[in-house]
């Protein structure tokens, strides 16, 4: 599956998303209409794109947006970038600080929301679709082990301290302005 076909599937799922049909369910519906081999090809492209944003600068953006970000949460954030569609994914991959323009990120900063753009379920769409068409919850993982080639290690770039506010302001100035400003220092809303 080439990159254009992958993004076409994601964008179609995004267009079918409603309040009653979340993105990941729309995506599973689309993938379940394809062959098992196509689902494996989708997963291969997903993994490549997911791995391409496995970088310290993107993790730092997730850390600011999420009010912290574990390695598991970073996996969900990268899936969430993919779920945003090609435009936002490519913008964030090129310049993670550009997420400061994303409406949901702006809203999260104002409303003290800390799970914006984190989308755990988007990680499992291929396996869920594979299970739907085979009836076997483990079939995907066995097929994937046989299908997937060894993956090279990802170069995450330069590591830096996410808890160093000055460093975060230097590297991600616009996101830092949203999440590290005086009004956002304590991201916990006060109760009255």
PDB file of C-alpha atoms in Angstrom:
ATOM      1  CA  UNK A   1       0.000   0.000   0.000  1.00  0.00           C
ATOM      2  CA  UNK A   2       1.515   3.294  -1.000  1.00  0.00           C
ATOM      3  CA  UNK A   3       1.357   6.457   1.056  1.00  0.00           C
ATOM      4  CA  UNK A   4      -1.431   8.032  -1.016  1.00  0.00           C
ATOM      5  CA  UNK A   5      -3.694   5.001  -0.640  1.00  0.00           C
ATOM      6  CA  UNK A   6      -3.025   4.878   3.098  1.00  0.00           C
ATOM      7  CA  UNK A   7      -3.940   8.529   3.553  1.00  0.00           C
ATOM      8  CA  UNK A   8      -7.022   8.088   1.372  1.00  0.00           C
ATOM      9  CA  UNK A   9      -8.262   5.411   3.771  1.00  0.00           C
ATOM     10  CA  UNK A  10      -7.546   7.618   6.795  1.00  0.00           C
ATOM     11  CA  UNK A  11      -9.244  10.649   5.219  1.00  0.00           C
ATOM     12  CA  UNK A  12     -12.287   8.560   4.253  1.00  0.00           C
ATOM     13  CA  UNK A  13     -12.560   7.335   7.846  1.00  0.00           C
ATOM     14  CA  UNK A  14     -12.250  10.927   9.064  1.00  0.00           C
ATOM     15  CA  UNK A  15     -15.071  11.983   6.732  1.00  0.00           C
ATOM     16  CA  UNK A  16     -17.323   9.229   8.114  1.00  0.00           C
ATOM     17  CA  UNK A  17     -16.600  10.112  11.748  1.00  0.00           C
ATOM     18  CA  UNK A  18     -19.567  11.374  13.743  1.00  0.00           C
ATOM     19  CA  UNK A  19     -20.434  11.709  17.394  1.00  0.00           C
ATOM     20  CA  UNK A  20     -21.901   8.185  17.218  1.00  0.00           C
ATOM     21  CA  UNK A  21     -19.134   6.746  15.025  1.00  0.00           C
ATOM     22  CA  UNK A  22     -15.667   7.584  16.338  1.00  0.00           C
ATOM     23  CA  UNK A  23     -12.704   7.699  13.984  1.00  0.00           C
ATOM     24  CA  UNK A  24     -11.251   4.335  14.958  1.00  0.00           C
ATOM     25  CA  UNK A  25     -14.589   2.574  14.420  1.00  0.00           C
ATOM     26  CA  UNK A  26     -15.015   4.206  11.011  1.00  0.00           C
ATOM     27  CA  UNK A  27     -11.493   3.114  10.114  1.00  0.00           C
ATOM     28  CA  UNK A  28     -12.092  -0.466  11.274  1.00  0.00           C
ATOM     29  CA  UNK A  29     -15.277  -0.528   9.147  1.00  0.00           C
ATOM     30  CA  UNK A  30     -13.288   0.541   6.075  1.00  0.00           C
ATOM     31  CA  UNK A  31     -10.418  -1.864   6.673  1.00  0.00           C
ATOM     32  CA  UNK A  32     -12.781  -4.796   7.313  1.00  0.00           C
ATOM     33  CA  UNK A  33     -14.016  -4.415   3.715  1.00  0.00           C
ATOM     34  CA  UNK A  34     -10.512  -5.214   2.443  1.00  0.00           C
ATOM     35  CA  UNK A  35      -8.568  -8.434   2.175  1.00  0.00           C
ATOM     36  CA  UNK A  36      -6.405  -9.682   5.051  1.00  0.00           C
ATOM     37  CA  UNK A  37      -3.347  -8.895   2.896  1.00  0.00           C
ATOM     38  CA  UNK A  38      -4.523  -5.297   2.418  1.00  0.00           C
ATOM     39  CA  UNK A  39      -4.956  -4.941   6.173  1.00  0.00           C
ATOM     40  CA  UNK A  40      -1.370  -6.115   6.689  1.00  0.00           C
ATOM     41  CA  UNK A  41      -0.218  -3.591   4.074  1.00  0.00           C
ATOM     42  CA  UNK A  42      -2.153  -0.865   5.898  1.00  0.00           C
ATOM     43  CA  UNK A  43      -0.422  -1.832   9.149  1.00  0.00           C
ATOM     44  CA  UNK A  44       2.958  -1.764   7.433  1.00  0.00           C
ATOM     45  CA  UNK A  45       2.373   1.822   6.257  1.00  0.00           C
ATOM     46  CA  UNK A  46       0.900   2.802   9.635  1.00  0.00           C
ATOM     47  CA  UNK A  47       4.006   1.487  11.382  1.00  0.00           C
ATOM     48  CA  UNK A  48       6.296   3.370   8.992  1.00  0.00           C
ATOM     49  CA  UNK A  49       4.486   6.671   9.586  1.00  0.00           C
ATOM     50  CA  UNK A  50       4.178   5.993  13.301  1.00  0.00           C
ATOM     51  CA  UNK A  51       7.909   5.297  13.478  1.00  0.00           C
ATOM     52  CA  UNK A  52       8.810   8.385  11.460  1.00  0.00           C
ATOM     53  CA  UNK A  53       7.475  10.639  14.223  1.00  0.00           C
ATOM     54  CA  UNK A  54       9.148   8.674  17.008  1.00  0.00           C
ATOM     55  CA  UNK A  55      11.475  11.575  17.762  1.00  0.00           C
ATOM     56  CA  UNK A  56      12.392  13.568  20.848  1.00  0.00           C
ATOM     57  CA  UNK A  57      11.056  16.829  19.424  1.00  0.00           C
ATOM     58  CA  UNK A  58       7.660  15.274  18.711  1.00  0.00           C
ATOM     59  CA  UNK A  59       7.679  13.643  22.152  1.00  0.00           C
ATOM     60  CA  UNK A  60       8.390  17.056  23.677  1.00  0.00           C
ATOM     61  CA  UNK A  61       5.325  18.448  21.889  1.00  0.00           C
ATOM     62  CA  UNK A  62       3.251  15.559  23.254  1.00  0.00           C
ATOM     63  CA  UNK A  63       4.707  16.235  26.704  1.00  0.00           C
ATOM     64  CA  UNK A  64       3.562  19.847  26.613  1.00  0.00           C
ATOM     65  CA  UNK A  65       0.143  19.084  25.146  1.00  0.00           C
ATOM     66  CA  UNK A  66      -0.450  16.154  27.489  1.00  0.00           C
ATOM     67  CA  UNK A  67       0.854  17.746  30.658  1.00  0.00           C
ATOM     68  CA  UNK A  68       3.437  14.938  30.658  1.00  0.00           C
ATOM     69  CA  UNK A  69       3.791  11.922  28.401  1.00  0.00           C
ATOM     70  CA  UNK A  70       4.938   8.377  29.165  1.00  0.00           C
ATOM     71  CA  UNK A  71       6.283   6.079  26.455  1.00  0.00           C
ATOM     72  CA  UNK A  72       2.858   4.385  26.172  1.00  0.00           C
ATOM     73  CA  UNK A  73       1.172   7.760  25.891  1.00  0.00           C
ATOM     74  CA  UNK A  74       3.659   8.771  23.213  1.00  0.00           C
ATOM     75  CA  UNK A  75       2.588   5.724  21.211  1.00  0.00           C
ATOM     76  CA  UNK A  76      -1.007   6.965  21.494  1.00  0.00           C
ATOM     77  CA  UNK A  77       0.002  10.515  20.550  1.00  0.00           C
ATOM     78  CA  UNK A  78       1.717   9.332  17.357  1.00  0.00           C
ATOM     79  CA  UNK A  79      -1.406   7.342  16.464  1.00  0.00           C
ATOM     80  CA  UNK A  80      -3.398  10.495  17.160  1.00  0.00           C
ATOM     81  CA  UNK A  81      -1.230  12.463  14.729  1.00  0.00           C
ATOM     82  CA  UNK A  82      -2.021   9.899  12.048  1.00  0.00           C
ATOM     83  CA  UNK A  83      -5.722  10.090  12.942  1.00  0.00           C
ATOM     84  CA  UNK A  84      -5.586  13.862  12.317  1.00  0.00           C
ATOM     85  CA  UNK A  85      -4.989  13.158   8.621  1.00  0.00           C
ATOM     86  CA  UNK A  86      -2.154  13.770   6.239  1.00  0.00           C
ATOM     87  CA  UNK A  87      -2.068  17.556   6.490  1.00  0.00           C
ATOM     88  CA  UNK A  88      -1.646  17.725  10.251  1.00  0.00           C
ATOM     89  CA  UNK A  89       0.596  14.680  10.353  1.00  0.00           C
ATOM     90  CA  UNK A  90       2.989  16.172   7.802  1.00  0.00           C
ATOM     91  CA  UNK A  91       2.962  19.579   9.508  1.00  0.00           C
ATOM     92  CA  UNK A  92       3.741  18.033  12.899  1.00  0.00           C
ATOM     93  CA  UNK A  93       6.403  15.747  11.404  1.00  0.00           C
ATOM     94  CA  UNK A  94       8.121  18.724   9.779  1.00  0.00           C
ATOM     95  CA  UNK A  95       7.726  21.183  12.670  1.00  0.00           C
ATOM     96  CA  UNK A  96       6.202  19.790  15.873  1.00  0.00           C
ATOM     97  CA  UNK A  97       5.722  23.331  17.196  1.00  0.00           C
ATOM     98  CA  UNK A  98       3.167  23.905  14.412  1.00  0.00           C
ATOM     99  CA  UNK A  99       0.687  21.959  16.552  1.00  0.00           C
ATOM    100  CA  UNK A 100       0.228  25.272  18.370  1.00  0.00           C
ATOM    101  CA  UNK A 101      -2.082  26.170  15.448  1.00  0.00           C
ATOM    102  CA  UNK A 102      -4.295  23.091  15.872  1.00  0.00           C
ATOM    103  CA  UNK A 103      -7.747  24.117  17.153  1.00  0.00           C
ATOM    104  CA  UNK A 104      -7.970  21.182  19.571  1.00  0.00           C
ATOM    105  CA  UNK A 105      -4.536  21.982  21.006  1.00  0.00           C
ATOM    106  CA  UNK A 106      -5.478  25.632  21.486  1.00  0.00           C
ATOM    107  CA  UNK A 107      -8.691  24.530  23.185  1.00  0.00           C
ATOM    108  CA  UNK A 108      -6.803  22.049  25.364  1.00  0.00           C
ATOM    109  CA  UNK A 109      -4.482  24.772  26.605  1.00  0.00           C
ATOM    110  CA  UNK A 110      -7.417  26.980  27.519  1.00  0.00           C
ATOM    111  CA  UNK A 111      -9.519  24.215  29.085  1.00  0.00           C
ATOM    112  CA  UNK A 112      -6.753  22.274  30.831  1.00  0.00           C
ATOM    113  CA  UNK A 113      -7.462  19.207  28.694  1.00  0.00           C
ATOM    114  CA  UNK A 114      -4.474  16.908  28.626  1.00  0.00           C
ATOM    115  CA  UNK A 115      -5.433  14.074  26.273  1.00  0.00           C
ATOM    116  CA  UNK A 116      -5.944  16.074  23.098  1.00  0.00           C
ATOM    117  CA  UNK A 117      -4.517  14.294  20.044  1.00  0.00           C
ATOM    118  CA  UNK A 118      -3.836  11.110  22.037  1.00  0.00           C
ATOM    119  CA  UNK A 119      -5.730   8.286  20.323  1.00  0.00           C
ATOM    120  CA  UNK A 120      -4.957   4.835  21.716  1.00  0.00           C
ATOM    121  CA  UNK A 121      -7.632   3.026  19.706  1.00  0.00           C
ATOM    122  CA  UNK A 122      -6.108   4.190  16.408  1.00  0.00           C
ATOM    123  CA  UNK A 123      -3.168   1.876  17.154  1.00  0.00           C
ATOM    124  CA  UNK A 124      -5.374  -1.212  16.888  1.00  0.00           C
ATOM    125  CA  UNK A 125      -7.578  -0.604  13.847  1.00  0.00           C
ATOM    126  CA  UNK A 126      -5.788  -3.144  11.652  1.00  0.00           C
ATOM    127  CA  UNK A 127      -5.945  -5.899  14.271  1.00  0.00           C
ATOM    128  CA  UNK A 128      -9.607  -5.127  15.006  1.00  0.00           C
ATOM    129  CA  UNK A 129     -10.496  -5.243  11.301  1.00  0.00           C
ATOM    130  CA  UNK A 130      -8.539  -8.461  10.820  1.00  0.00           C
ATOM    131  CA  UNK A 131     -10.383 -10.032  13.739  1.00  0.00           C
ATOM    132  CA  UNK A 132     -13.703  -8.890  12.324  1.00  0.00           C
ATOM    133  CA  UNK A 133     -13.128 -10.638   8.992  1.00  0.00           C
ATOM    134  CA  UNK A 134     -11.413 -13.770  10.359  1.00  0.00           C
ATOM    135  CA  UNK A 135     -13.321 -14.182  13.616  1.00  0.00           C
ATOM    136  CA  UNK A 136     -10.018 -14.869  15.359  1.00  0.00           C
ATOM    137  CA  UNK A 137      -8.570 -12.323  17.778  1.00  0.00           C
ATOM    138  CA  UNK A 138      -5.042 -13.748  17.508  1.00  0.00           C
ATOM    139  CA  UNK A 139      -4.977 -14.261  13.726  1.00  0.00           C
ATOM    140  CA  UNK A 140      -3.695 -10.763  13.014  1.00  0.00           C
ATOM    141  CA  UNK A 141      -0.676 -11.111  15.284  1.00  0.00           C
ATOM    142  CA  UNK A 142       0.325 -14.446  13.770  1.00  0.00           C
ATOM    143  CA  UNK A 143      -0.141 -13.090  10.233  1.00  0.00           C
ATOM    144  CA  UNK A 144       1.794  -9.946  11.167  1.00  0.00           C
ATOM    145  CA  UNK A 145       4.742 -11.965  12.528  1.00  0.00           C
ATOM    146  CA  UNK A 146       4.916 -13.809   9.214  1.00  0.00           C
ATOM    147  CA  UNK A 147       4.422 -10.668   7.121  1.00  0.00           C
ATOM    148  CA  UNK A 148       6.529  -8.035   8.843  1.00  0.00           C
ATOM    149  CA  UNK A 149      10.188  -7.672   8.056  1.00  0.00           C
ATOM    150  CA  UNK A 150      12.714  -6.607  10.653  1.00  0.00           C
ATOM    151  CA  UNK A 151      12.378  -2.905  11.330  1.00  0.00           C
ATOM    152  CA  UNK A 152      15.467  -0.723  11.644  1.00  0.00           C
ATOM    153  CA  UNK A 153      15.936   1.247  14.844  1.00  0.00           C
ATOM    154  CA  UNK A 154      14.555   4.764  14.715  1.00  0.00           C
ATOM    155  CA  UNK A 155      16.896   7.712  15.132  1.00  0.00           C
ATOM    156  CA  UNK A 156      15.009   9.861  17.600  1.00  0.00           C
ATOM    157  CA  UNK A 157      17.297  12.860  17.199  1.00  0.00           C
ATOM    158  CA  UNK A 158      18.776  14.789  20.098  1.00  0.00           C
ATOM    159  CA  UNK A 159      17.446  13.946  23.550  1.00  0.00           C
ATOM    160  CA  UNK A 160      16.734  16.844  25.907  1.00  0.00           C
ATOM    161  CA  UNK A 161      15.083  17.518  29.255  1.00  0.00           C
ATOM    162  CA  UNK A 162      11.333  18.014  28.874  1.00  0.00           C
ATOM    163  CA  UNK A 163      11.160  19.403  32.412  1.00  0.00           C
ATOM    164  CA  UNK A 164      13.560  22.234  31.565  1.00  0.00           C
ATOM    165  CA  UNK A 165      11.095  25.024  30.762  1.00  0.00           C
ATOM    166  CA  UNK A 166      13.783  27.197  29.169  1.00  0.00           C
ATOM    167  CA  UNK A 167      14.815  24.363  26.851  1.00  0.00           C
ATOM    168  CA  UNK A 168      11.193  23.675  25.946  1.00  0.00           C
ATOM    169  CA  UNK A 169      10.628  27.376  25.224  1.00  0.00           C
ATOM    170  CA  UNK A 170      13.708  27.390  22.995  1.00  0.00           C
ATOM    171  CA  UNK A 171      12.770  24.262  21.056  1.00  0.00           C
ATOM    172  CA  UNK A 172       8.971  24.606  20.946  1.00  0.00           C
ATOM    173  CA  UNK A 173       8.320  28.309  21.530  1.00  0.00           C
ATOM    174  CA  UNK A 174       4.721  28.429  20.361  1.00  0.00           C
ATOM    175  CA  UNK A 175       3.560  25.327  22.243  1.00  0.00           C
ATOM    176  CA  UNK A 176       5.485  26.480  25.299  1.00  0.00           C
ATOM    177  CA  UNK A 177       3.645  29.796  25.121  1.00  0.00           C
ATOM    178  CA  UNK A 178       0.339  27.911  25.229  1.00  0.00           C
ATOM    179  CA  UNK A 179       1.273  25.435  27.940  1.00  0.00           C
ATOM    180  CA  UNK A 180       4.054  27.060  29.970  1.00  0.00           C
ATOM    181  CA  UNK A 181       2.747  30.607  30.179  1.00  0.00           C
ATOM    182  CA  UNK A 182       1.969  32.108  33.571  1.00  0.00           C
ATOM    183  CA  UNK A 183      -1.706  31.196  33.250  1.00  0.00           C
ATOM    184  CA  UNK A 184      -0.870  27.605  32.294  1.00  0.00           C
ATOM    185  CA  UNK A 185       1.815  26.900  34.909  1.00  0.00           C
ATOM    186  CA  UNK A 186      -0.658  25.095  37.140  1.00  0.00           C
ATOM    187  CA  UNK A 187      -2.766  23.108  34.662  1.00  0.00           C
ATOM    188  CA  UNK A 188      -5.095  21.896  37.369  1.00  0.00           C
ATOM    189  CA  UNK A 189      -8.306  23.938  37.485  1.00  0.00           C
ATOM    190  CA  UNK A 190      -9.157  25.310  40.879  1.00  0.00           C
ATOM    191  CA  UNK A 191     -12.448  24.375  42.490  1.00  0.00           C
ATOM    192  CA  UNK A 192     -14.679  27.027  43.992  1.00  0.00           C
TER     193      UNK A 192
END
